[in-house]
Amino acid sequence: MLISIVLWLLAGLLAAAGLVPLALMLATWRIAAKAERLVPACGKFIEIDGNRIHYVEEGEGRPIVFLHGLGTQLHHFRHTLFGRFGTGYRLIALDRPGSGYSVRARSATGRLPEQADIVRRFIEELRLERPLIVGHSLGGAVALALATEHPTSISGVALLSPLTHLEARIGRRFDLLYVPSPLLRRILAYTAAIPLSLRYAQPTLRFIFAPQAVPADYMIAGGGWLGLRPSHYFATSTDVVAVERDLGQIERRYSDIAMPAGILFGTGDRVIGEAVHGEPMLNKISGLDFERIEGLGHMPQFVEPERVVAFIQRVAARGFANAR
């Protein structure tokens, strides 16, 4: 009798254990479906070496290509900066591979030189004549990889709160994203990661935008919902792990950058510190246009869009003059 009771208890525990992942998978599917309903794809698609790249563009004239940061998407520029430049510019923002509605190739690693090469191929496919590259946060690291690996493809770089230096295991700052095992990364992406991300979305956003407030329309107009999908989590985690493999080598080549370059950084940035990732660049890139904004956090394009546009146009004027 006792054995029978124990067996029934074990069976019940096993059934419950099986129901938990199933419930998490169902919750993940529902959240992802809601995200795609609230923020649908809005641009064009192009195939680049097995990567399906989603991008938007506006205007005519000299091209400016925008690269977003970790775990975000093209709405970080489309919503905040497009429509503010006036005439004479062709503005193009893309979802980096795996982010937003872009699909990363199965064989892709997410490493910085690989991402830079995809951007180079994107420039070629759209027949852009030496565009200015604007990179925010991790997008800044991709822009710097592009400037060191493919300098003749672009006219300059304008970096917003860029990741520039390798700190002691940078992944510690993103513990829930630092998952070295691709298998575990995929399991988490389709079970616990998305419900947990939704649960802690508001405190996470408050940290990222601090000391400024999170914009009321961020989740939809700013595309925030798109981060709550399994493919996006998997790509973001891949990016976090991959950064450590290449950033140290790239930063040793900053002195080789001869094109016009600029950095805009807020002193209140709590995500990427200006003292580590901003100021040291003054001694590494000759003629660097460095703009420091007191008290500004990690999201200058949301908080000071007009100032950001003026900064980009200033760097663009130098870059396009040199590219003639």
Short mmCIF file of C-alpha atoms in Angstrom, two decimals:
data_model
loop_
_atom_site.label_atom_id
_atom_site.label_comp_id
_atom_site.label_asym_id
_atom_site.label_seq_id
_atom_site.Cartn_x
_atom_site.Cartn_y
_atom_site.Cartn_z
CA MET A 1 0.00 0.00 0.00
CA LEU A 2 2.79 2.41 0.97
CA ILE A 3 4.67 1.65 -2.24
CA SER A 4 1.54 2.34 -4.26
CA ILE A 5 1.06 5.75 -2.59
CA VAL A 6 4.71 6.67 -3.21
CA LEU A 7 4.39 5.69 -6.86
CA TRP A 8 1.27 7.83 -7.25
CA LEU A 9 3.05 10.76 -5.62
CA LEU A 10 6.04 10.39 -7.93
CA ALA A 11 3.74 10.19 -10.94
CA GLY A 12 1.98 13.34 -9.79
CA LEU A 13 5.27 15.18 -9.35
CA LEU A 14 6.47 14.12 -12.80
CA ALA A 15 3.21 15.26 -14.37
CA ALA A 16 3.46 18.62 -12.60
CA ALA A 17 7.06 18.98 -13.72
CA GLY A 18 5.99 18.38 -17.29
CA LEU A 19 3.16 20.90 -17.06
CA VAL A 20 5.42 23.77 -15.96
CA PRO A 21 7.48 23.92 -19.19
CA LEU A 22 4.29 23.48 -21.20
CA ALA A 23 2.67 26.42 -19.40
CA LEU A 24 5.78 28.55 -19.96
CA MET A 25 5.83 27.67 -23.67
CA LEU A 26 2.17 28.61 -24.01
CA ALA A 27 2.74 31.91 -22.17
CA THR A 28 5.72 32.63 -24.44
CA TRP A 29 3.64 32.01 -27.56
CA ARG A 30 0.87 34.30 -26.33
CA ILE A 31 3.26 37.13 -25.41
CA ALA A 32 5.11 36.86 -28.74
CA ALA A 33 1.84 36.85 -30.70
CA LYS A 34 0.72 39.98 -28.86
CA ALA A 35 4.07 41.67 -29.56
CA GLU A 36 3.81 41.00 -33.30
CA ARG A 37 0.20 42.20 -33.34
CA LEU A 38 1.03 45.46 -31.57
CA VAL A 39 4.26 46.16 -33.50
CA PRO A 40 4.09 44.56 -36.96
CA ALA A 41 6.85 44.66 -39.57
CA CYS A 42 6.84 48.05 -41.27
CA GLY A 43 9.65 47.97 -43.82
CA LYS A 44 11.30 46.02 -46.61
CA PHE A 45 13.30 42.79 -46.54
CA ILE A 46 16.54 41.82 -48.25
CA GLU A 47 18.55 38.59 -48.16
CA ILE A 48 22.21 39.00 -47.16
CA ASP A 49 24.24 35.77 -47.05
CA GLY A 50 21.43 33.78 -45.44
CA ASN A 51 20.31 36.64 -43.18
CA ARG A 52 16.89 38.15 -43.88
CA ILE A 53 17.28 41.83 -43.05
CA HIS A 54 14.31 44.06 -42.26
CA TYR A 55 14.87 47.79 -42.85
CA VAL A 56 13.06 51.10 -43.29
CA GLU A 57 14.15 54.17 -45.22
CA GLU A 58 13.10 57.78 -45.66
CA GLY A 59 14.16 60.70 -47.84
CA GLU A 60 16.61 61.20 -50.68
CA GLY A 61 20.21 62.34 -50.71
CA ARG A 62 23.41 61.31 -48.93
CA PRO A 63 22.86 58.01 -47.09
CA ILE A 64 22.94 57.57 -43.31
CA VAL A 65 22.65 54.02 -41.94
CA PHE A 66 21.50 53.49 -38.33
CA LEU A 67 22.56 50.48 -36.19
CA HIS A 68 20.62 49.90 -32.96
CA GLY A 69 21.90 48.57 -29.66
CA LEU A 70 21.58 45.35 -27.68
CA GLY A 71 18.12 43.80 -27.56
CA THR A 72 16.44 46.65 -29.44
CA GLN A 73 15.38 47.33 -33.04
CA LEU A 74 15.04 49.96 -35.77
CA HIS A 75 12.21 51.87 -34.03
CA HIS A 76 14.86 53.35 -31.74
CA PHE A 77 15.73 55.57 -34.71
CA ARG A 78 12.59 55.52 -36.86
CA HIS A 79 10.41 56.76 -34.01
CA THR A 80 12.87 59.24 -32.51
CA LEU A 81 14.98 60.72 -35.32
CA PHE A 82 13.33 60.13 -38.69
CA GLY A 83 11.40 63.19 -39.81
CA ARG A 84 13.80 65.59 -38.04
CA PHE A 85 16.64 65.77 -40.58
CA GLY A 86 15.08 67.88 -43.30
CA THR A 87 15.99 67.39 -46.95
CA GLY A 88 19.20 66.07 -48.46
CA TYR A 89 19.49 62.78 -46.57
CA ARG A 90 18.47 59.19 -47.23
CA LEU A 91 17.91 57.69 -43.79
CA ILE A 92 18.04 53.89 -43.46
CA ALA A 93 17.55 51.97 -40.22
CA LEU A 94 17.85 48.20 -40.11
CA ASP A 95 17.12 45.50 -37.60
CA ARG A 96 20.46 43.86 -36.87
CA PRO A 97 20.41 40.10 -37.63
CA GLY A 98 18.12 38.29 -35.20
CA SER A 99 16.66 41.49 -33.79
CA GLY A 100 13.28 42.99 -34.61
CA TYR A 101 12.04 41.29 -37.76
CA SER A 102 15.48 40.41 -39.15
CA VAL A 103 16.32 36.69 -39.20
CA ARG A 104 19.87 35.59 -38.47
CA ALA A 105 21.39 32.87 -40.67
CA ARG A 106 21.56 29.42 -39.07
CA SER A 107 25.37 29.38 -39.26
CA ALA A 108 25.79 32.92 -37.86
CA THR A 109 27.72 33.51 -34.65
CA GLY A 110 26.77 37.11 -33.87
CA ARG A 111 30.43 38.12 -33.60
CA LEU A 112 31.22 41.77 -34.25
CA PRO A 113 33.29 41.31 -37.46
CA GLU A 114 30.52 39.09 -38.83
CA GLN A 115 27.87 41.73 -38.09
CA ALA A 116 30.08 44.43 -39.61
CA ASP A 117 30.48 42.38 -42.77
CA ILE A 118 26.72 41.94 -43.07
CA VAL A 119 26.32 45.73 -42.85
CA ARG A 120 28.99 46.10 -45.56
CA ARG A 121 27.08 43.67 -47.78
CA PHE A 122 23.85 45.53 -47.00
CA ILE A 123 25.50 48.76 -48.17
CA GLU A 124 26.58 47.04 -51.39
CA GLU A 125 23.17 45.50 -52.09
CA LEU A 126 21.39 48.83 -51.65
CA ARG A 127 24.13 50.53 -53.70
CA LEU A 128 24.73 53.16 -51.05
CA GLU A 129 27.62 55.48 -51.77
CA ARG A 130 29.83 55.47 -48.65
CA PRO A 131 27.13 56.15 -46.05
CA LEU A 132 27.65 57.67 -42.63
CA ILE A 133 27.10 55.00 -39.96
CA VAL A 134 25.23 55.90 -36.78
CA GLY A 135 25.61 53.32 -34.02
CA HIS A 136 23.97 53.29 -30.59
CA SER A 137 25.34 51.22 -27.70
CA LEU A 138 26.27 47.77 -29.10
CA GLY A 139 25.50 49.20 -32.54
CA GLY A 140 28.42 51.54 -31.85
CA ALA A 141 30.72 48.54 -31.43
CA VAL A 142 29.48 47.15 -34.76
CA ALA A 143 30.09 50.56 -36.37
CA LEU A 144 33.65 50.62 -34.99
CA ALA A 145 34.24 47.09 -36.32
CA LEU A 146 33.04 48.32 -39.70
CA ALA A 147 35.35 51.36 -39.53
CA THR A 148 38.38 49.18 -38.77
CA GLU A 149 37.57 46.24 -41.07
CA HIS A 150 35.96 48.02 -44.06
CA PRO A 151 36.98 51.71 -43.95
CA THR A 152 36.50 52.32 -47.69
CA SER A 153 32.82 51.30 -47.48
CA ILE A 154 31.76 54.22 -45.28
CA SER A 155 32.41 57.94 -44.93
CA GLY A 156 32.41 58.21 -41.13
CA VAL A 157 30.87 57.07 -37.85
CA ALA A 158 28.62 58.96 -35.42
CA LEU A 159 28.32 56.99 -32.18
CA LEU A 160 25.67 57.41 -29.47
CA SER A 161 26.55 56.03 -26.02
CA PRO A 162 28.74 53.41 -27.73
CA LEU A 163 30.21 50.23 -26.29
CA THR A 164 33.92 50.71 -27.03
CA HIS A 165 36.02 48.80 -24.47
CA LEU A 166 36.01 45.27 -23.10
CA GLU A 167 35.41 45.27 -19.36
CA ALA A 168 36.00 42.30 -17.03
CA ARG A 169 33.21 39.94 -18.10
CA ILE A 170 30.78 42.50 -19.41
CA GLY A 171 28.18 39.75 -19.34
CA ARG A 172 27.84 40.19 -15.56
CA ARG A 173 25.77 43.29 -16.26
CA PHE A 174 23.34 41.13 -18.23
CA ASP A 175 23.29 37.90 -16.22
CA LEU A 176 19.93 36.73 -17.58
CA LEU A 177 21.28 37.16 -21.11
CA TYR A 178 24.77 35.73 -20.61
CA VAL A 179 24.07 32.11 -21.61
CA PRO A 180 27.14 30.59 -23.33
CA SER A 181 25.40 27.32 -24.25
CA PRO A 182 23.37 27.71 -27.49
CA LEU A 183 21.18 24.75 -26.47
CA LEU A 184 20.34 26.21 -23.05
CA ARG A 185 19.86 29.61 -24.70
CA ARG A 186 17.25 28.14 -27.04
CA ILE A 187 15.47 26.24 -24.26
CA LEU A 188 15.24 29.41 -22.17
CA ALA A 189 14.08 31.44 -25.18
CA TYR A 190 11.01 29.22 -25.62
CA THR A 191 10.20 28.65 -21.93
CA ALA A 192 11.13 30.96 -19.04
CA ALA A 193 12.95 33.92 -20.66
CA ILE A 194 9.99 35.75 -22.19
CA PRO A 195 7.54 35.51 -19.25
CA LEU A 196 10.37 36.63 -16.93
CA SER A 197 11.32 39.47 -19.29
CA LEU A 198 7.72 40.69 -19.28
CA ARG A 199 7.55 40.39 -15.49
CA TYR A 200 10.64 42.58 -15.05
CA ALA A 201 10.19 44.81 -18.12
CA GLN A 202 9.41 48.01 -16.22
CA PRO A 203 12.34 47.92 -13.75
CA THR A 204 14.65 46.95 -16.62
CA LEU A 205 13.48 49.88 -18.73
CA ARG A 206 13.76 52.28 -15.78
CA PHE A 207 17.39 51.21 -15.39
CA ILE A 208 18.15 51.61 -19.11
CA PHE A 209 16.55 55.07 -19.40
CA ALA A 210 17.71 56.38 -16.01
CA PRO A 211 18.05 59.06 -14.83
CA GLN A 212 15.38 60.08 -17.34
CA ALA A 213 11.86 58.58 -17.36
CA VAL A 214 10.78 55.81 -19.71
CA PRO A 215 8.70 57.34 -22.55
CA ALA A 216 5.01 56.51 -22.18
CA ASP A 217 4.80 55.25 -25.77
CA TYR A 218 8.02 53.23 -25.71
CA MET A 219 6.52 49.72 -25.81
CA ILE A 220 4.64 50.33 -29.06
CA ALA A 221 6.03 53.42 -30.83
CA GLY A 222 9.52 52.63 -29.58
CA GLY A 223 9.13 48.96 -30.50
CA GLY A 224 9.70 47.66 -26.97
CA TRP A 225 7.24 44.79 -27.36
CA LEU A 226 9.40 43.23 -30.07
CA GLY A 227 12.00 42.22 -27.49
CA LEU A 228 9.44 39.88 -25.95
CA ARG A 229 9.81 37.12 -28.54
CA PRO A 230 11.93 33.93 -28.40
CA SER A 231 13.97 34.70 -31.52
CA HIS A 232 14.81 38.15 -30.22
CA TYR A 233 15.92 36.83 -26.82
CA PHE A 234 18.07 34.16 -28.49
CA ALA A 235 19.79 36.75 -30.72
CA THR A 236 20.31 39.18 -27.84
CA SER A 237 21.88 36.49 -25.68
CA THR A 238 24.06 35.46 -28.63
CA ASP A 239 25.23 39.07 -29.01
CA VAL A 240 26.13 39.35 -25.30
CA VAL A 241 28.23 36.18 -25.43
CA ALA A 242 29.88 37.11 -28.75
CA VAL A 243 31.04 40.59 -27.68
CA GLU A 244 33.73 39.18 -25.41
CA ARG A 245 35.39 37.35 -28.30
CA ASP A 246 36.15 40.38 -30.45
CA LEU A 247 35.84 43.76 -28.73
CA GLY A 248 39.30 43.60 -27.16
CA GLN A 249 40.94 43.07 -30.55
CA ILE A 250 38.88 45.79 -32.22
CA GLU A 251 39.74 48.41 -29.60
CA ARG A 252 43.46 47.90 -30.26
CA ARG A 253 42.85 49.23 -33.80
CA TYR A 254 41.01 52.45 -32.96
CA SER A 255 44.10 54.51 -33.72
CA ASP A 256 43.88 53.25 -37.33
CA ILE A 257 40.55 55.02 -37.85
CA ALA A 258 41.25 58.00 -40.11
CA MET A 259 37.71 58.84 -41.22
CA PRO A 260 35.59 61.56 -39.53
CA ALA A 261 34.21 60.21 -36.26
CA GLY A 262 32.10 61.54 -33.43
CA ILE A 263 30.86 60.32 -30.05
CA LEU A 264 27.93 61.70 -28.06
CA PHE A 265 27.76 60.49 -24.46
CA GLY A 266 25.70 61.34 -21.39
CA THR A 267 27.45 61.57 -18.04
CA GLY A 268 24.40 60.00 -16.36
CA ASP A 269 24.59 56.78 -18.41
CA ARG A 270 24.20 53.83 -16.01
CA VAL A 271 24.37 51.13 -18.68
CA ILE A 272 27.67 52.03 -20.37
CA GLY A 273 29.84 54.43 -18.40
CA GLU A 274 31.15 57.51 -20.21
CA ALA A 275 34.40 57.43 -18.21
CA VAL A 276 35.24 53.96 -19.58
CA HIS A 277 33.66 53.94 -23.03
CA GLY A 278 33.67 57.61 -23.99
CA GLU A 279 36.47 59.80 -22.73
CA PRO A 280 39.34 57.33 -23.43
CA MET A 281 38.43 57.51 -27.14
CA LEU A 282 39.75 61.08 -27.29
CA ASN A 283 43.28 59.69 -27.18
CA LYS A 284 42.60 56.93 -29.70
CA ILE A 285 40.85 58.52 -32.71
CA SER A 286 42.49 61.58 -34.19
CA GLY A 287 40.15 64.55 -34.65
CA LEU A 288 37.30 62.88 -32.74
CA ASP A 289 34.22 65.09 -32.34
CA PHE A 290 33.31 64.39 -28.71
CA GLU A 291 30.10 65.79 -27.23
CA ARG A 292 29.43 65.22 -23.54
CA ILE A 293 25.94 65.95 -22.15
CA GLU A 294 25.69 66.40 -18.39
CA GLY A 295 23.13 64.20 -16.67
CA LEU A 296 21.94 62.42 -19.81
CA GLY A 297 21.35 58.67 -19.64
CA HIS A 298 21.80 55.85 -22.13
CA MET A 299 19.00 56.83 -24.54
CA PRO A 300 19.93 60.23 -26.05
CA GLN A 301 17.83 59.72 -29.18
CA PHE A 302 14.67 59.54 -27.03
CA VAL A 303 15.57 62.34 -24.62
CA GLU A 304 17.47 64.85 -26.78
CA PRO A 305 16.49 64.01 -30.39
CA GLU A 306 17.16 67.49 -31.81
CA ARG A 307 20.61 67.59 -30.25
CA VAL A 308 21.35 64.11 -31.53
CA VAL A 309 20.27 65.09 -35.07
CA ALA A 310 22.51 68.19 -34.95
CA PHE A 311 25.42 66.01 -33.79
CA ILE A 312 24.87 63.46 -36.59
CA GLN A 313 24.59 66.21 -39.21
CA ARG A 314 27.83 67.75 -37.97
CA VAL A 315 29.73 64.47 -38.35
CA ALA A 316 27.96 63.81 -41.66
CA ALA A 317 29.12 67.14 -43.08
CA ARG A 318 32.76 66.19 -42.42
CA GLY A 319 32.31 62.61 -43.63
CA PHE A 320 30.54 63.44 -46.87
CA ALA A 321 33.00 66.25 -47.65
CA ASN A 322 35.89 63.79 -47.34
CA ALA A 323 34.05 61.17 -49.42
CA ARG A 324 33.81 63.39 -52.52
#
